[in-house]
Amino acid sequence: MLVKKARIQTFDDWVDVFHQWRDDIGYPTELIGQDYHFETKLGELETEEIEFGHFAGQRKWEKVSEIPDQRIKDALIHLIDYQGDTEFASVEQQR
């Protein structure tokens, strides 16, 4: 069996790969439920500003390129990796 490794960059990519995997192993879709679907659930931001710490009062970063310090980037990536490893199907995981 030849397995093609998919590149997963977004949540939607993961959902597509999951559905392909489910089909490949022959999992009966009716066991999941017809009305069930994966989706991201994000609440509204309370404020557009960083609320505490050294960068308090500045606009929140939306892209990795906006983060001013490599140590902060590394810490955030580390946090995301651990959160993703420990909270399968978590509504809190964001990248």
PDB file of C-alpha atoms in Angstrom:
ATOM      1  CA  MET A   1       0.000   0.000   0.000  1.00  0.00           C
ATOM      2  CA  LEU A   2       1.525   3.303  -1.116  1.00  0.00           C
ATOM      3  CA  VAL A   3       0.812   6.130   1.277  1.00  0.00           C
ATOM      4  CA  LYS A   4       1.088   9.725   0.129  1.00  0.00           C
ATOM      5  CA  LYS A   5       1.959  12.051   2.991  1.00  0.00           C
ATOM      6  CA  ALA A   6      -0.177  15.186   2.825  1.00  0.00           C
ATOM      7  CA  ARG A   7       1.124  18.569   3.866  1.00  0.00           C
ATOM      8  CA  ILE A   8      -1.135  19.962   6.557  1.00  0.00           C
ATOM      9  CA  GLN A   9      -0.941  23.727   6.972  1.00  0.00           C
ATOM     10  CA  THR A  10      -4.456  24.633   8.068  1.00  0.00           C
ATOM     11  CA  PHE A  11      -7.297  23.121  10.053  1.00  0.00           C
ATOM     12  CA  ASP A  12      -9.235  22.611   6.808  1.00  0.00           C
ATOM     13  CA  ASP A  13      -6.277  20.635   5.414  1.00  0.00           C
ATOM     14  CA  TRP A  14      -6.400  18.414   8.499  1.00  0.00           C
ATOM     15  CA  VAL A  15     -10.141  17.839   8.067  1.00  0.00           C
ATOM     16  CA  ASP A  16      -9.589  16.802   4.435  1.00  0.00           C
ATOM     17  CA  VAL A  17      -6.813  14.379   5.439  1.00  0.00           C
ATOM     18  CA  PHE A  18      -8.974  12.984   8.250  1.00  0.00           C
ATOM     19  CA  HIS A  19     -11.853  12.317   5.851  1.00  0.00           C
ATOM     20  CA  GLN A  20      -9.479  10.631   3.390  1.00  0.00           C
ATOM     21  CA  TRP A  21      -8.023   8.481   6.187  1.00  0.00           C
ATOM     22  CA  ARG A  22     -11.518   7.564   7.397  1.00  0.00           C
ATOM     23  CA  ASP A  23     -12.457   6.481   3.873  1.00  0.00           C
ATOM     24  CA  ASP A  24      -9.156   4.599   3.390  1.00  0.00           C
ATOM     25  CA  ILE A  25      -9.697   2.442   6.478  1.00  0.00           C
ATOM     26  CA  GLY A  26     -13.347   1.858   5.620  1.00  0.00           C
ATOM     27  CA  TYR A  27     -14.782   3.474   8.738  1.00  0.00           C
ATOM     28  CA  PRO A  28     -18.584   3.601   8.523  1.00  0.00           C
ATOM     29  CA  THR A  29     -19.501   7.291   8.346  1.00  0.00           C
ATOM     30  CA  GLU A  30     -22.894   6.648   9.941  1.00  0.00           C
ATOM     31  CA  LEU A  31     -21.131   5.886  13.243  1.00  0.00           C
ATOM     32  CA  ILE A  32     -19.964   9.510  13.494  1.00  0.00           C
ATOM     33  CA  GLY A  33     -23.364  11.011  12.812  1.00  0.00           C
ATOM     34  CA  GLN A  34     -24.736  12.648   9.703  1.00  0.00           C
ATOM     35  CA  ASP A  35     -24.905  16.128  11.204  1.00  0.00           C
ATOM     36  CA  TYR A  36     -21.411  16.131  12.749  1.00  0.00           C
ATOM     37  CA  HIS A  37     -18.705  18.249  11.152  1.00  0.00           C
ATOM     38  CA  PHE A  38     -15.366  19.643  12.243  1.00  0.00           C
ATOM     39  CA  GLU A  39     -15.180  23.396  12.608  1.00  0.00           C
ATOM     40  CA  THR A  40     -13.084  26.021  14.289  1.00  0.00           C
ATOM     41  CA  LYS A  41     -14.778  27.854  17.110  1.00  0.00           C
ATOM     42  CA  LEU A  42     -13.193  31.150  18.015  1.00  0.00           C
ATOM     43  CA  GLY A  43     -14.692  33.816  20.216  1.00  0.00           C
ATOM     44  CA  GLU A  44     -14.563  37.509  19.506  1.00  0.00           C
ATOM     45  CA  LEU A  45     -11.523  39.383  20.779  1.00  0.00           C
ATOM     46  CA  GLU A  46     -12.306  41.483  23.825  1.00  0.00           C
ATOM     47  CA  THR A  47      -9.733  44.032  22.732  1.00  0.00           C
ATOM     48  CA  GLU A  48      -7.334  44.541  19.837  1.00  0.00           C
ATOM     49  CA  GLU A  49      -4.533  45.431  22.267  1.00  0.00           C
ATOM     50  CA  ILE A  50      -2.107  43.260  24.215  1.00  0.00           C
ATOM     51  CA  GLU A  51      -3.465  43.424  27.747  1.00  0.00           C
ATOM     52  CA  PHE A  52      -0.418  42.853  29.972  1.00  0.00           C
ATOM     53  CA  GLY A  53       3.347  42.482  30.034  1.00  0.00           C
ATOM     54  CA  HIS A  54       6.096  44.366  28.254  1.00  0.00           C
ATOM     55  CA  PHE A  55       3.990  44.871  25.104  1.00  0.00           C
ATOM     56  CA  ALA A  56       0.784  45.965  26.899  1.00  0.00           C
ATOM     57  CA  GLY A  57      -1.199  48.532  24.944  1.00  0.00           C
ATOM     58  CA  GLN A  58       0.258  47.552  21.570  1.00  0.00           C
ATOM     59  CA  ARG A  59      -1.882  45.998  18.846  1.00  0.00           C
ATOM     60  CA  LYS A  60      -2.117  42.181  19.075  1.00  0.00           C
ATOM     61  CA  TRP A  61       0.041  40.301  16.583  1.00  0.00           C
ATOM     62  CA  GLU A  62      -1.850  38.592  13.768  1.00  0.00           C
ATOM     63  CA  LYS A  63       1.100  37.096  11.881  1.00  0.00           C
ATOM     64  CA  VAL A  64       4.280  35.418  13.051  1.00  0.00           C
ATOM     65  CA  SER A  65       6.265  38.072  11.180  1.00  0.00           C
ATOM     66  CA  GLU A  66       4.783  40.736  13.502  1.00  0.00           C
ATOM     67  CA  ILE A  67       6.187  39.135  16.681  1.00  0.00           C
ATOM     68  CA  PRO A  68       9.157  41.328  17.655  1.00  0.00           C
ATOM     69  CA  ASP A  69      11.344  38.773  19.467  1.00  0.00           C
ATOM     70  CA  GLN A  70      12.456  35.305  18.358  1.00  0.00           C
ATOM     71  CA  ARG A  71      12.215  34.038  21.944  1.00  0.00           C
ATOM     72  CA  ILE A  72       8.497  34.910  21.980  1.00  0.00           C
ATOM     73  CA  LYS A  73       7.970  33.159  18.625  1.00  0.00           C
ATOM     74  CA  ASP A  74       9.722  30.048  19.925  1.00  0.00           C
ATOM     75  CA  ALA A  75       7.708  30.045  23.159  1.00  0.00           C
ATOM     76  CA  LEU A  76       4.400  30.407  21.293  1.00  0.00           C
ATOM     77  CA  ILE A  77       5.237  27.605  18.849  1.00  0.00           C
ATOM     78  CA  HIS A  78       6.272  25.419  21.805  1.00  0.00           C
ATOM     79  CA  LEU A  79       2.967  26.183  23.563  1.00  0.00           C
ATOM     80  CA  ILE A  80       0.930  25.436  20.433  1.00  0.00           C
ATOM     81  CA  ASP A  81       2.742  22.119  19.901  1.00  0.00           C
ATOM     82  CA  TYR A  82       2.115  20.978  23.474  1.00  0.00           C
ATOM     83  CA  GLN A  83      -1.477  22.164  23.435  1.00  0.00           C
ATOM     84  CA  GLY A  84      -2.108  20.313  20.187  1.00  0.00           C
ATOM     85  CA  ASP A  85      -0.535  17.149  21.614  1.00  0.00           C
ATOM     86  CA  THR A  86      -2.612  17.216  24.792  1.00  0.00           C
ATOM     87  CA  GLU A  87      -5.957  18.628  23.699  1.00  0.00           C
ATOM     88  CA  PHE A  88      -7.263  16.605  20.767  1.00  0.00           C
ATOM     89  CA  ALA A  89     -10.365  18.290  19.375  1.00  0.00           C
ATOM     90  CA  SER A  90      -9.789  21.283  21.612  1.00  0.00           C
ATOM     91  CA  VAL A  91     -11.650  24.453  20.750  1.00  0.00           C
ATOM     92  CA  GLU A  92      -8.743  26.377  22.262  1.00  0.00           C
ATOM     93  CA  GLN A  93      -6.012  25.379  19.828  1.00  0.00           C
ATOM     94  CA  GLN A  94      -5.161  28.277  17.558  1.00  0.00           C
ATOM     95  CA  ARG A  95      -2.249  29.060  15.334  1.00  0.00           C
TER      96      ARG A  95
END
